[in-house]
Short mmCIF file of C-alpha atoms and ligand atoms in Angstrom, two decimals:
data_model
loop_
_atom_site.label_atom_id
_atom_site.label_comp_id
_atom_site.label_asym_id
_atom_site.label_seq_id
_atom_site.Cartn_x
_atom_site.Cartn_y
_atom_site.Cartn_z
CA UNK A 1 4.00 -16.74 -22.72
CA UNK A 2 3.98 -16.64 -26.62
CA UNK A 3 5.15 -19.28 -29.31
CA UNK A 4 7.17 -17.08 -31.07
CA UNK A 5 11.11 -17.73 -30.68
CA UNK A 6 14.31 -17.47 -32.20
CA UNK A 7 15.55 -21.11 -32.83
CA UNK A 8 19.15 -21.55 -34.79
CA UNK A 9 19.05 -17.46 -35.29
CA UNK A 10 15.86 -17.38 -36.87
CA UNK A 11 12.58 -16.10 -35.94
CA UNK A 12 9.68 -18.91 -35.45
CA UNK A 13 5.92 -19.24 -34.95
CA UNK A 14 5.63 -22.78 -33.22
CA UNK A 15 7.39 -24.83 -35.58
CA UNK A 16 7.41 -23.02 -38.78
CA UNK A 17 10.17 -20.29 -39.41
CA UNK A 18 8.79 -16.75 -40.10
CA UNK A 19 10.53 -16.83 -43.68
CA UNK A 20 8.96 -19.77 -44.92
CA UNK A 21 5.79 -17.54 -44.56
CA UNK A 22 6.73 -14.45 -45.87
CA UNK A 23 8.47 -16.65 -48.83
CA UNK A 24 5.13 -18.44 -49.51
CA UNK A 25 2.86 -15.61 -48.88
CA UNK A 26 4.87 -12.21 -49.10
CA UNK A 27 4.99 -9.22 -46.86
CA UNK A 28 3.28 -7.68 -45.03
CA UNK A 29 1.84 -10.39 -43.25
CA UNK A 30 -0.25 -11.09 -39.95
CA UNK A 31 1.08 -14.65 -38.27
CA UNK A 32 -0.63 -16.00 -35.81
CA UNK A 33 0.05 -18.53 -33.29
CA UNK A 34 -3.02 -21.39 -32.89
CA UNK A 35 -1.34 -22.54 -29.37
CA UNK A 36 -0.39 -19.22 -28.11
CA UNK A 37 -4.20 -18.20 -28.74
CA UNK A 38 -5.34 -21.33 -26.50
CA UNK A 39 -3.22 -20.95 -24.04
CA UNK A 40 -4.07 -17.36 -23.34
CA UNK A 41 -7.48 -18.32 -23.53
CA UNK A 42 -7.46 -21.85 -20.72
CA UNK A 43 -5.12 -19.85 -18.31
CA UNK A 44 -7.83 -17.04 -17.98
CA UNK A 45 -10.05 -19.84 -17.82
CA UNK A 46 -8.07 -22.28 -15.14
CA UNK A 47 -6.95 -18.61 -13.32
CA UNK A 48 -10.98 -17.44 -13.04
CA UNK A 49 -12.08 -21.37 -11.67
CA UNK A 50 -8.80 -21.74 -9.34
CA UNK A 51 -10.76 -18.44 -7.39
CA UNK A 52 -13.93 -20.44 -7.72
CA UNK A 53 -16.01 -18.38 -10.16
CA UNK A 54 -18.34 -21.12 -11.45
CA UNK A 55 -18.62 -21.76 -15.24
CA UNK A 56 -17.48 -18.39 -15.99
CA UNK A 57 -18.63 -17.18 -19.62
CA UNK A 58 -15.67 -15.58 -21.60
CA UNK A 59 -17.01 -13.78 -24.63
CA UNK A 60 -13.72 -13.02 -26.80
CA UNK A 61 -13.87 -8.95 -28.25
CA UNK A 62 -14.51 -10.06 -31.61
CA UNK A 63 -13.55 -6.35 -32.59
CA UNK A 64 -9.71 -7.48 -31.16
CA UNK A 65 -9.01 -9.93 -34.04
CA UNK A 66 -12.27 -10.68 -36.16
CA UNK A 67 -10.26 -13.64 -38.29
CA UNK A 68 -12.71 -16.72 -38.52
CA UNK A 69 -9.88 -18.93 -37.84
CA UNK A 70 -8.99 -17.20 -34.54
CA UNK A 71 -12.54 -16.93 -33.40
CA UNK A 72 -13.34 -21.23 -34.35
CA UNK A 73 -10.02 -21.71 -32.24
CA UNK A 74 -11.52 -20.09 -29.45
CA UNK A 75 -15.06 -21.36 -29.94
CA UNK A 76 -13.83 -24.95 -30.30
CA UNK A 77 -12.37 -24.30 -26.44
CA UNK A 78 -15.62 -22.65 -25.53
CA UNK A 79 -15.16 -19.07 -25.82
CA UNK A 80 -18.09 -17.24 -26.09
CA UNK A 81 -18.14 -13.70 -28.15
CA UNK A 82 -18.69 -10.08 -27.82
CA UNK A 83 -19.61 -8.54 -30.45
CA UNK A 84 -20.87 -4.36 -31.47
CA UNK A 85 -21.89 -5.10 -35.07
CA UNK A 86 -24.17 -7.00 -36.80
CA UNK A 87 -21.35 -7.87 -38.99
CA UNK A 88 -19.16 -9.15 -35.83
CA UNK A 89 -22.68 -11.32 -34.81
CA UNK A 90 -22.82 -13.06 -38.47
CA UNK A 91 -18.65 -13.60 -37.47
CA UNK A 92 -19.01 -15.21 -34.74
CA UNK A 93 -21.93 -17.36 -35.75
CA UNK A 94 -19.92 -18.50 -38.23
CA UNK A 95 -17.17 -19.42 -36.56
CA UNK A 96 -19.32 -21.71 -34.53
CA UNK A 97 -20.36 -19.36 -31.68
CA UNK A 98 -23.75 -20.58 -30.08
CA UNK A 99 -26.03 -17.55 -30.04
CA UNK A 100 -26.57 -18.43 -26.20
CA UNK A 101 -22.71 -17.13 -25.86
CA UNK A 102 -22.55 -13.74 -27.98
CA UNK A 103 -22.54 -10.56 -26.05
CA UNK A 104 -24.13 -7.67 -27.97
CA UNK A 105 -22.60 -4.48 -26.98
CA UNK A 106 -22.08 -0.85 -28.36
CA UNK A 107 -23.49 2.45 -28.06
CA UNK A 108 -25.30 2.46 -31.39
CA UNK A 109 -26.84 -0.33 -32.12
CA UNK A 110 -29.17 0.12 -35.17
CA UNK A 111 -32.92 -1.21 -35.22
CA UNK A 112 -31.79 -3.58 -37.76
CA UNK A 113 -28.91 -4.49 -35.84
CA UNK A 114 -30.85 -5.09 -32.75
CA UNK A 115 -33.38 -7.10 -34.99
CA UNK A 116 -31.15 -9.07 -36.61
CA UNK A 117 -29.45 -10.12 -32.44
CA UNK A 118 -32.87 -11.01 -31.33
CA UNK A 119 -33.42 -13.11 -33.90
CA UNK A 120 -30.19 -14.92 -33.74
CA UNK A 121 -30.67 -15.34 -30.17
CA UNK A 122 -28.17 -13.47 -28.52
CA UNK A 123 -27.96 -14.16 -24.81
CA UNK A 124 -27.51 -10.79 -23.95
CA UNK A 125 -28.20 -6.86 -25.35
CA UNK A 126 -26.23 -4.99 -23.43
CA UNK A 127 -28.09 -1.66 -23.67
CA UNK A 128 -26.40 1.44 -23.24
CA UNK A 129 -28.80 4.58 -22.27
CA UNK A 130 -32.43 4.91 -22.04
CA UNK A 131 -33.36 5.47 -26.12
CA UNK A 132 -31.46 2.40 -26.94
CA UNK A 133 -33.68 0.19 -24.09
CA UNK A 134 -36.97 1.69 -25.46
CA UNK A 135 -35.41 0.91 -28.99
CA UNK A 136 -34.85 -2.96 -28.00
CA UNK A 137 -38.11 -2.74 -26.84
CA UNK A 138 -40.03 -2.15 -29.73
CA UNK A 139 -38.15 -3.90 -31.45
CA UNK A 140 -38.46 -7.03 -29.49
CA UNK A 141 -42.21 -6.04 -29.67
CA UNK A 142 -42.44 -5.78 -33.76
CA UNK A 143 -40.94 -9.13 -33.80
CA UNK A 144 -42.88 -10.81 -31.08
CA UNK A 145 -39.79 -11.81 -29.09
CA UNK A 146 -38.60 -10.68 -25.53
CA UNK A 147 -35.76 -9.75 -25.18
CA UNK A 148 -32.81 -10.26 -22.55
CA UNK A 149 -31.13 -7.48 -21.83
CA UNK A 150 -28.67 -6.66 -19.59
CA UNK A 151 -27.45 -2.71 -18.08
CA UNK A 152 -24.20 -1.63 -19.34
CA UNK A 153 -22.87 0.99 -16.55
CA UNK A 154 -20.58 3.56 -16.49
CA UNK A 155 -18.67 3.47 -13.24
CA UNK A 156 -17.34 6.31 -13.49
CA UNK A 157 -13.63 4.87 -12.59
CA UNK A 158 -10.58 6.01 -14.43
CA UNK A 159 -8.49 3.55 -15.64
CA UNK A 160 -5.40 5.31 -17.05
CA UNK A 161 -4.12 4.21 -20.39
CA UNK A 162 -4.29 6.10 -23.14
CA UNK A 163 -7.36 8.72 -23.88
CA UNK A 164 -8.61 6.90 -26.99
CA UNK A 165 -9.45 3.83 -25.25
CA UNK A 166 -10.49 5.14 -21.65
CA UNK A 167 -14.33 4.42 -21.56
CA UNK A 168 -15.23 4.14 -17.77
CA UNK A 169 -15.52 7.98 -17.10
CA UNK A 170 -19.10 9.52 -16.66
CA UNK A 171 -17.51 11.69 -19.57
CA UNK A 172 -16.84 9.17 -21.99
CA UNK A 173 -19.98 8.13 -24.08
CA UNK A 174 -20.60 4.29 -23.04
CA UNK A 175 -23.29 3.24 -20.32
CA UNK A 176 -25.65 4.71 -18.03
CA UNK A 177 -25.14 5.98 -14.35
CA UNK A 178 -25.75 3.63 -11.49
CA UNK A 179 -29.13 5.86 -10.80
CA UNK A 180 -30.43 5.24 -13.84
CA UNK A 181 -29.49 1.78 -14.28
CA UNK A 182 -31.30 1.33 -11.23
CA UNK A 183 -34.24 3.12 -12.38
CA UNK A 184 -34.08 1.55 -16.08
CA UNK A 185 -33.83 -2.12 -14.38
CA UNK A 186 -36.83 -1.56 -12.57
CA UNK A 187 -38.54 -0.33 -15.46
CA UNK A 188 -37.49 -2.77 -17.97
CA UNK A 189 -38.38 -6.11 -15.57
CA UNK A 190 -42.10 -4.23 -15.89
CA UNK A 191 -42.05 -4.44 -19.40
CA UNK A 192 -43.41 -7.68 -21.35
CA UNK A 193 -41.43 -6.97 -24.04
CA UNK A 194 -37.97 -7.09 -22.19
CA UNK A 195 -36.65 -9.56 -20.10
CA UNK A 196 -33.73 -7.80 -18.10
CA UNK A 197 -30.81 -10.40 -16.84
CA UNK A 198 -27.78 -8.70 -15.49
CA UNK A 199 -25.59 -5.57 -15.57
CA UNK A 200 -22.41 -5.44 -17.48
CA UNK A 201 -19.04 -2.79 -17.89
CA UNK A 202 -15.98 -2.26 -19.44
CA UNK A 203 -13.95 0.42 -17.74
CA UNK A 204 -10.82 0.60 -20.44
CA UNK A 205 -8.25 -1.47 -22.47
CA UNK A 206 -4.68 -2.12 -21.84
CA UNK A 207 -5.55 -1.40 -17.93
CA UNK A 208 -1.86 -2.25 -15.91
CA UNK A 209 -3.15 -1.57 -12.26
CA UNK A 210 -5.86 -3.76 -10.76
CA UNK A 211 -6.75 -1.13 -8.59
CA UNK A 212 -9.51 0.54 -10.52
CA UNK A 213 -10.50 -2.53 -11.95
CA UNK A 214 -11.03 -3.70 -8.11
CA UNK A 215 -13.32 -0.16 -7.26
CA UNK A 216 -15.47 -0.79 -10.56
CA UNK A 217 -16.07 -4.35 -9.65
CA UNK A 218 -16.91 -3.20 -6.00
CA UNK A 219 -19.16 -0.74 -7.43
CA UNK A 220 -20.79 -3.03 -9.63
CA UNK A 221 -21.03 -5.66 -6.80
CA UNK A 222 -23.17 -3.01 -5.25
CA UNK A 223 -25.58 -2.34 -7.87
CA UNK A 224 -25.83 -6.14 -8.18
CA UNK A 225 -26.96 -6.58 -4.36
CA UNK A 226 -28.81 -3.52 -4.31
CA UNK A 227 -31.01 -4.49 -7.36
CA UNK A 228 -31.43 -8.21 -5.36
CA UNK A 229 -33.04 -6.10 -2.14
CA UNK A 230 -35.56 -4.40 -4.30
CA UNK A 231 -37.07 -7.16 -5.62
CA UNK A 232 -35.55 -7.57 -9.22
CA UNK A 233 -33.85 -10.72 -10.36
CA UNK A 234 -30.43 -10.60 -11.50
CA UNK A 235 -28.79 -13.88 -12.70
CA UNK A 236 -25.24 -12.21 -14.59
CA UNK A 237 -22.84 -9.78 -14.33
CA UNK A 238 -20.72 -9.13 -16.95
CA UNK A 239 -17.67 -7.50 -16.20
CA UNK A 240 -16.06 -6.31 -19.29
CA UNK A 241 -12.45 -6.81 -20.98
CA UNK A 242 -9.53 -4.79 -20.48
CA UNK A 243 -6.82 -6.66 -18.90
CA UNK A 244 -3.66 -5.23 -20.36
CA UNK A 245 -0.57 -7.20 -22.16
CA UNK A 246 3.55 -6.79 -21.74
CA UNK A 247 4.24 -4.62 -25.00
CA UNK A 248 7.94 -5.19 -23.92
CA UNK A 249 9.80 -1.89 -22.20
CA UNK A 250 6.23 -1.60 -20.56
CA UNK A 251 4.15 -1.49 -16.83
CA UNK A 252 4.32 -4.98 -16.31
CA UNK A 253 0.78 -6.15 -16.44
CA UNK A 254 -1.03 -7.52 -14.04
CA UNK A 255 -1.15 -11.70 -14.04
CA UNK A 256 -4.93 -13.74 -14.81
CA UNK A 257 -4.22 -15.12 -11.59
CA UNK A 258 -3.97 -11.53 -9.68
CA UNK A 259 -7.09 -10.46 -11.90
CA UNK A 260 -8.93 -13.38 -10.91
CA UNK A 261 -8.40 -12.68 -7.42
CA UNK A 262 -10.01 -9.29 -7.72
CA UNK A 263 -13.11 -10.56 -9.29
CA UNK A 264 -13.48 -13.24 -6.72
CA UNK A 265 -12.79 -10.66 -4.37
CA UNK A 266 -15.68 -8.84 -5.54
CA UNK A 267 -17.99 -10.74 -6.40
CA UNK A 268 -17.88 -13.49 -3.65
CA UNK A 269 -21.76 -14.53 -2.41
CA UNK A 270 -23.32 -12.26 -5.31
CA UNK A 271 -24.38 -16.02 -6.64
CA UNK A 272 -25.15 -14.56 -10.04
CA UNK A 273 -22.96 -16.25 -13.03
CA UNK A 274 -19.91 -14.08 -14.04
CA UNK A 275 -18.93 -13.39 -17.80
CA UNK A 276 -15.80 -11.49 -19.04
CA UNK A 277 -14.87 -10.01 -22.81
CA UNK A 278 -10.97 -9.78 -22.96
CA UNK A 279 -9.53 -8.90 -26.09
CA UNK A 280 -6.25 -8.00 -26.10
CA UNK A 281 -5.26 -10.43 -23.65
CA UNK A 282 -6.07 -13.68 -25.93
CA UNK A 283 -4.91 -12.15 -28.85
CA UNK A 284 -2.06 -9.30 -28.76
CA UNK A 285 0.76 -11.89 -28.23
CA UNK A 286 -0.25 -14.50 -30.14
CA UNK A 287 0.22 -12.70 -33.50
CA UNK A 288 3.13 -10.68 -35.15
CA UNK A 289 3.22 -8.91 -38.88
CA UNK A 290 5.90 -9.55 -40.69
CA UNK A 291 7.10 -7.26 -43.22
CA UNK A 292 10.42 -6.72 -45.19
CA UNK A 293 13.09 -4.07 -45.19
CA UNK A 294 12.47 -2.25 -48.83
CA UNK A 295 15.38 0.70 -48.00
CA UNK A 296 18.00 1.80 -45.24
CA UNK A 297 17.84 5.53 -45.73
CA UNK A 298 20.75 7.23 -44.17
CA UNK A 299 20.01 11.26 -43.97
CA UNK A 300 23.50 13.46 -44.55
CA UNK A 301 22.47 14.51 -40.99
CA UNK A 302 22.85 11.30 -39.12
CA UNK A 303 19.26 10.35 -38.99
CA UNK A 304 18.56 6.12 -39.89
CA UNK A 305 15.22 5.11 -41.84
CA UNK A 306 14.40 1.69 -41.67
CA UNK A 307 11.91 1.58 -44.87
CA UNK A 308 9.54 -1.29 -44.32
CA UNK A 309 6.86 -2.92 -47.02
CA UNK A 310 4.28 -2.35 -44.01
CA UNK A 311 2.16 0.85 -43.49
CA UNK A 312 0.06 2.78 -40.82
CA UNK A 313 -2.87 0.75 -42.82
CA UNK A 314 -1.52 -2.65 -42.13
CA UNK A 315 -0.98 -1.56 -38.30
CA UNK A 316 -2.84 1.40 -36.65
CA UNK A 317 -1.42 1.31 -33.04
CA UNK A 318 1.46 3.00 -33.28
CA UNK A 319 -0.03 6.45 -35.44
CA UNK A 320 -3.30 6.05 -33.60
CA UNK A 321 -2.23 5.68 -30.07
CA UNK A 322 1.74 6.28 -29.89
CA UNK A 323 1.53 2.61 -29.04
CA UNK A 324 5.27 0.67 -28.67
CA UNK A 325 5.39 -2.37 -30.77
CA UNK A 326 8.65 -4.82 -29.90
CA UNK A 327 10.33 -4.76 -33.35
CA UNK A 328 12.59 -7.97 -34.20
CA UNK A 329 14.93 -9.14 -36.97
CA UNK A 330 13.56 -12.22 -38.30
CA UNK A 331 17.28 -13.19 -39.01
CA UNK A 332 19.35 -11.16 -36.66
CA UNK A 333 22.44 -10.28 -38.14
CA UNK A 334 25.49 -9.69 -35.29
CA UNK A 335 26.99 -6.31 -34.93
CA UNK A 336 26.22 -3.25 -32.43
CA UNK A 337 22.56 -2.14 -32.34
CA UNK A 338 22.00 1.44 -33.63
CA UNK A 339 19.19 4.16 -33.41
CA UNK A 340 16.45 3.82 -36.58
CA UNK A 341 13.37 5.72 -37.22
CA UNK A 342 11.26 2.86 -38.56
CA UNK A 343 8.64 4.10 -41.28
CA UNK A 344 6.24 2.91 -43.98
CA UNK A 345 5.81 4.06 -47.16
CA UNK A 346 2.55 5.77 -46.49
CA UNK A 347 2.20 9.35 -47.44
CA UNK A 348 1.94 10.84 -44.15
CA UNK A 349 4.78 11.13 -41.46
CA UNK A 350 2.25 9.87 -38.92
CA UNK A 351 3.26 6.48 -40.66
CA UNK A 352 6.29 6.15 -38.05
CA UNK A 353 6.26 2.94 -36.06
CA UNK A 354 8.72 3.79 -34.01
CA UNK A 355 11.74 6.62 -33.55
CA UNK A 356 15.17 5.75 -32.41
CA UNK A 357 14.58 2.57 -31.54
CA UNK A 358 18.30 0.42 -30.83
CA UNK A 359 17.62 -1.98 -33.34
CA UNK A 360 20.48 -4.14 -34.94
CA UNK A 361 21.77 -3.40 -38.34
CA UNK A 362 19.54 -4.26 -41.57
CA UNK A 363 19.61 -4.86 -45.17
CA UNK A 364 17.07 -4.28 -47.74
CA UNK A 365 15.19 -7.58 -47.94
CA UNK A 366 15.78 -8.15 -44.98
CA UNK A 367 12.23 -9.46 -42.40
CA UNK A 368 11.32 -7.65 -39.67
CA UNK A 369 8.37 -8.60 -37.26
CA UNK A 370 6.26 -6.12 -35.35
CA UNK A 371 5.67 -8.45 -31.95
CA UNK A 372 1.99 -8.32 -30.22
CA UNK A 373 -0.04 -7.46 -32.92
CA UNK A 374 -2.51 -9.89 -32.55
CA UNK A 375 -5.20 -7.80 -31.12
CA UNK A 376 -6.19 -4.34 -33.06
CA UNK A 377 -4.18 -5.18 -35.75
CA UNK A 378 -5.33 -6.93 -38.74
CA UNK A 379 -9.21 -5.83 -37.44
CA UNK A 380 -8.13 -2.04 -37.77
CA UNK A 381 -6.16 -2.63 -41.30
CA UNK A 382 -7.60 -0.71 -44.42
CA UNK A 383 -6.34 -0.13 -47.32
CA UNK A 384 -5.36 3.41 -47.45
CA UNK A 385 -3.42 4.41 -50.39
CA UNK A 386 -4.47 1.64 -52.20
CA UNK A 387 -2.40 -0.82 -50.63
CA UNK A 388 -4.08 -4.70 -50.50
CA UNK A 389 -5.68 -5.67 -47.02
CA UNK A 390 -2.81 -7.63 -45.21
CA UNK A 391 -3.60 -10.92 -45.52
CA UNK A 392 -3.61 -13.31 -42.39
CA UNK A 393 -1.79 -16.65 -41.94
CA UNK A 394 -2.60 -18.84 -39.35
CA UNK A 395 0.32 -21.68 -37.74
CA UNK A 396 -0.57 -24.74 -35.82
CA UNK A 397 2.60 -26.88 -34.74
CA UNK A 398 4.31 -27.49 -38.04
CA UNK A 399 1.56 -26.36 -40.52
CA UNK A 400 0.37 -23.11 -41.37
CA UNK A 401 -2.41 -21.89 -43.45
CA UNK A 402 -3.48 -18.30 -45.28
CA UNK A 403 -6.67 -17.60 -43.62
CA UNK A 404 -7.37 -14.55 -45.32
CA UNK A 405 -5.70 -13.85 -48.90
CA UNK A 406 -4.14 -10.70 -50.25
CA UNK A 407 -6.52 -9.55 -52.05
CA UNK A 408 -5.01 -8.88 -55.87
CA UNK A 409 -5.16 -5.62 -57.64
CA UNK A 410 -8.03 -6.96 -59.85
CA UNK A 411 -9.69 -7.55 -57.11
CA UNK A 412 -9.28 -4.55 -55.09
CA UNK A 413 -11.09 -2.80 -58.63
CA UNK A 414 -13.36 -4.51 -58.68
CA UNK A 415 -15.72 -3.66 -55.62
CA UNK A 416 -16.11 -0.60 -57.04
CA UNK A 417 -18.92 -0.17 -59.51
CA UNK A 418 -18.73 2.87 -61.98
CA UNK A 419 -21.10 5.51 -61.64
CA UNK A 420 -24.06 5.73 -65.13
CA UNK A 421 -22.70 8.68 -65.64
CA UNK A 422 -19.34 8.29 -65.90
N1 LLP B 501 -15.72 -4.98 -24.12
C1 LLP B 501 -16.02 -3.77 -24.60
C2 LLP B 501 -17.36 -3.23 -24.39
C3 LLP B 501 -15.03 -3.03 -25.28
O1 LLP B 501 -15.31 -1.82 -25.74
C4 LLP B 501 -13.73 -3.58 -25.47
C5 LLP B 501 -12.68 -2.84 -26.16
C6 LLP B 501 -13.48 -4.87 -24.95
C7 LLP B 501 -14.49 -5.53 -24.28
C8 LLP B 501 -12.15 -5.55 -25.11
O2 LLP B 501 -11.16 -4.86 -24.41
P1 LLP B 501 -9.68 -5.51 -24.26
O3 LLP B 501 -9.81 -6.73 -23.38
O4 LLP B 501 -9.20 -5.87 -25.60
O5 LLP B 501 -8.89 -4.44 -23.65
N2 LLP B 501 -7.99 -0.24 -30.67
C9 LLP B 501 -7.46 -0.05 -29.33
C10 LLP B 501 -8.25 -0.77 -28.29
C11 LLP B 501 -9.73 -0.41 -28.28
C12 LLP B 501 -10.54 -1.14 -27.26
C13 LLP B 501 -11.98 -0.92 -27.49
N3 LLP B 501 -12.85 -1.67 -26.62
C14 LLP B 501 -5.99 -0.47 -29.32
O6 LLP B 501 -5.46 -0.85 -30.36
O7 LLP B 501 -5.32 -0.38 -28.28
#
């Protein structure tokens, strides 16, 4: 469920009507919704402790939606983060993270990067392959600290969903084999320097069917137990994001409560504390961009263009992964719905949202929101063809509040320095 509904015709987030926004702040746009973003968050929460998992750590993707307002919402209720960049540590610190909550993952963690987690306090490196562990290592040696680590493993489970964001095949490049993590465990608890805590994976995103969510859990419920009968002391096991979201006209997801049922399934007698790092699930549906209708472009041949003010750069999905985006009128006008190709003004034709899509009729100024965007959207913007990052608005109830500015033109110059020479 999502606080974004038409009330007397019009488009709202919570209380505040979409155009109020867009009027204040322009278009394109991110909106978000502050109580969609808690709810999503306390029904994971509620669905994991109705299955009795215990105090369950849930470390929010940073990379999802990297906004400091969305990530103090969601470390006001407790939410820990995961992060795979120093840049998304320093983010979550400063959103009021404690270090003891913030997941470092990623497959290529620099020194510095590793450095800069250990000293922070991170409560757990998740380390993927054998030259990363001896990295942390010597690292954690050269500053004097140990450091808790914890095996990220590739289960080697396919998840379906789409190619680019498939991770939990021996093919893809994240995690190490359930030999070597057994191997690398062993090795690490014999090292001073290391201080090994768990095992950890992430099998995919936008994952529809439990089912190979419920073999990578078994799996990893294996590895736990059989680490516990050699000897080696395992307190966590961390078992990724993924869960996926109803994009509208889509699989119908599967509910918290079902996915809790899985990991309690799973994990039952393990007795080792369980964290979690959904993304998409927090996020996607509590945010919308809004843009505005700049041209209706009918072709002599019968073909519609719906011309929008928002590009490929402002949202990714669609170009990157043929992803569907639910595409509303802010102001629905009545009449017969009829086929548009909905573009940007980006100079590529891989800036299509959408083709065909029964939408009804539009006129130039007209607002248009692009529904579950809250997750991958703003934190995969750029500003390609020199277009200003899209800012970010944040709602709560009645109020609402830019929590990242459109950067002016001036501004956009002026990170750039000039070269002596020039
Ligand atoms: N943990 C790890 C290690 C991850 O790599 C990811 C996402 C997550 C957690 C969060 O997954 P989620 O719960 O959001 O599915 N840009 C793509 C999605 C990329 C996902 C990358 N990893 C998209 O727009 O669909």
């Amino acid at each position: 469920m999502n606080h974004f509904e038409l009330r007397d015709g019009e488009l709202h987030c919570e209380d505040v009507p979409l155009a109020t926004i867009a009027e204040a702040v322009g278009t394109p746009v991110y909106v978000y919704s502050t109580a969609t973003f808690e709810r999503h968050y306390t029904v994971l929460r509620e669905a994991l402790e109705a299955e009795g998992v215990r105090d369950p750590l849930i470390a929010f993707a940073v990379k999802a939606n990297s906004n400091l307002a969305v990530l103090t919402t969601l470390a006001k209720l407790g939410a820990g983060a995961d992060t795979v960049s120093e840049g998304e540590i320093r983010r979550a610190l400063a959103a009021g993270v404690p270090p003891e909550r913030i997941v470092f993952s990623g497959v290529g963690k620099t020194r510095g990067e590793i450095a800069f987690a250990l000293e922070a306090g991170v409560c757990e490196v998740n380390v993927e392959s054998e030259p990363e562990m001896l990295a942390i290592a010597q690292v954690a040696q050269s500053l004097g600290k140990r450091a808790t680590i914890a095996f990220r493993v590739n289960p080697d489970v396919a998840a379906g969903g789409h190619a680019k964001i498939a991770t939990g095949k021996s093919e893809n490049k994240f995690g190490v084999s359930f030999a070597e993590a057994e191997r690398l465990y062993a090795q690490a608890s014999n090292n001073a320097w290391l201080k090994p805590v768990g095992v950890a994976c992430h099998i995919g995103s936008q994952i529809t069917d439990l089912a190979p969510m419920a073999e990578a859990f078994d799996k990893m419920a294996g590895l736990v137990r059989r680490l516990k009968g050699e000897g080696l002391h395992v307190e966590r096991l961390d078992l990724g994001g993924g869960l996926g979201v109803p994009y509208f006209n889509q699989p119908e997801p599967p509910s918290p409560a079902d996915y809790a049922k899985v990991v309690a399934k799973a994990t039952r007698g393990l007795y080792v504390t369980l964290a979690f790092e959904p993304g998409r699930v927090i996020a996607a549906n509590a945010g919308v961009l809004l843009a505005s209708v700049v041209h209706v472009h009918e072709r002599p041949e019968g073909r519609r263009f719906l011309v929008l003010d928002a590009a490929m750069n402002d949202l990714l999905r669609p170009a990157m992964y043929d992803a569907y985006h639910d595409i509303r009128a802010v102001r629905p006008h009545e009449g017969e719905a009829r086929p548009y190709d909905v573009v940007g003004p980006v100079c590529e034709t891989g800036d299509t949202f959408t083709r065909d899509r029964a939408l009804p009729d539009f006129e130039p100024g007209d607002l248009v929101a692009f529904m579950s965007a809250g997750a991958y959207g703003a934190s995969m913007a750029s500003e390609y063809n020199s277009r200003p990052l899209v800012p970010e608005v944040m709602v709560k109830g009645a109020d609402f509040a830019v929590v990242r500015p459109r950067p002016t033109y001036d501004e956009m110059l002026a990170r750039e320095t000039p070269a002596p020479w020039l």
